[in-house]
């Protein structure tokens, strides 16, 4: 199994600023992902965080807006850049232990952009 | 593309009532299917899964059967408890990615 910790758990941000969310896993994992859950909506995959290389983004998400780092097997960051109120969401980090293994989730980071 | 449709909530039940949360999917090929649960203030947790047609996933009294003919994976529980109050997400997996339904809020009254 894997325990995933995210920081911050919540934040209130001003329009035009950027915020970096950190994700720490308590064990080495093969794959890490970032999801967004907008108010009243489902989870949408933003990108797959690749260790030591550029993240793989899903349609509708771009690196300039959501830069992602993954310097090692247990840690990743997601930055939400130049925020607008439409970016107000819960951002979730997830990780998979082994190929085809269970996907574990962090508790999420709730961002409110004013 | 692949998608998951869940019944809208919130679903409000009395304790010991029977629960069904409908889930249907659209996919190319034969995806694995999952139910995740999110208790208040906690992260998503895997509740159960099924990887092929006619498989039944079960956990904590919840069950769901992978029905290829109806492309469904309905969640059921015979007798709900107040502690089952949570948001339930149906999901399918293709490759290493999960596609989630919109989630269904379940509220159980004592």
PDB file of C-alpha atoms in Angstrom, chain B residues 4 23 41 55 57-58 71 73 84 94-95 99:
ATOM      1  CA  UNK B   4     -18.699   6.645 -17.044  1.00  0.00           C
ATOM      2  CA  UNK B  23     -23.199   3.002 -13.097  1.00  0.00           C
ATOM      3  CA  UNK B  41     -12.605  14.751   5.165  1.00  0.00           C
ATOM      4  CA  UNK B  55     -16.631 -10.779 -12.208  1.00  0.00           C
ATOM      5  CA  UNK B  57     -16.260  -7.324  -6.709  1.00  0.00           C
ATOM      6  CA  UNK B  58     -17.162  -7.188  -3.032  1.00  0.00           C
ATOM      7  CA  UNK B  71     -22.170  -2.162 -19.894  1.00  0.00           C
ATOM      8  CA  UNK B  73     -21.359  -1.994 -12.842  1.00  0.00           C
ATOM      9  CA  UNK B  84     -21.632   4.393   4.843  1.00  0.00           C
ATOM     10  CA  UNK B  94      -7.755   2.028 -19.718  1.00  0.00           C
ATOM     11  CA  UNK B  95      -4.024   1.678 -19.878  1.00  0.00           C
ATOM     12  CA  UNK B  99     -11.906   7.736 -15.960  1.00  0.00           C
TER      13      UNK B  99
END
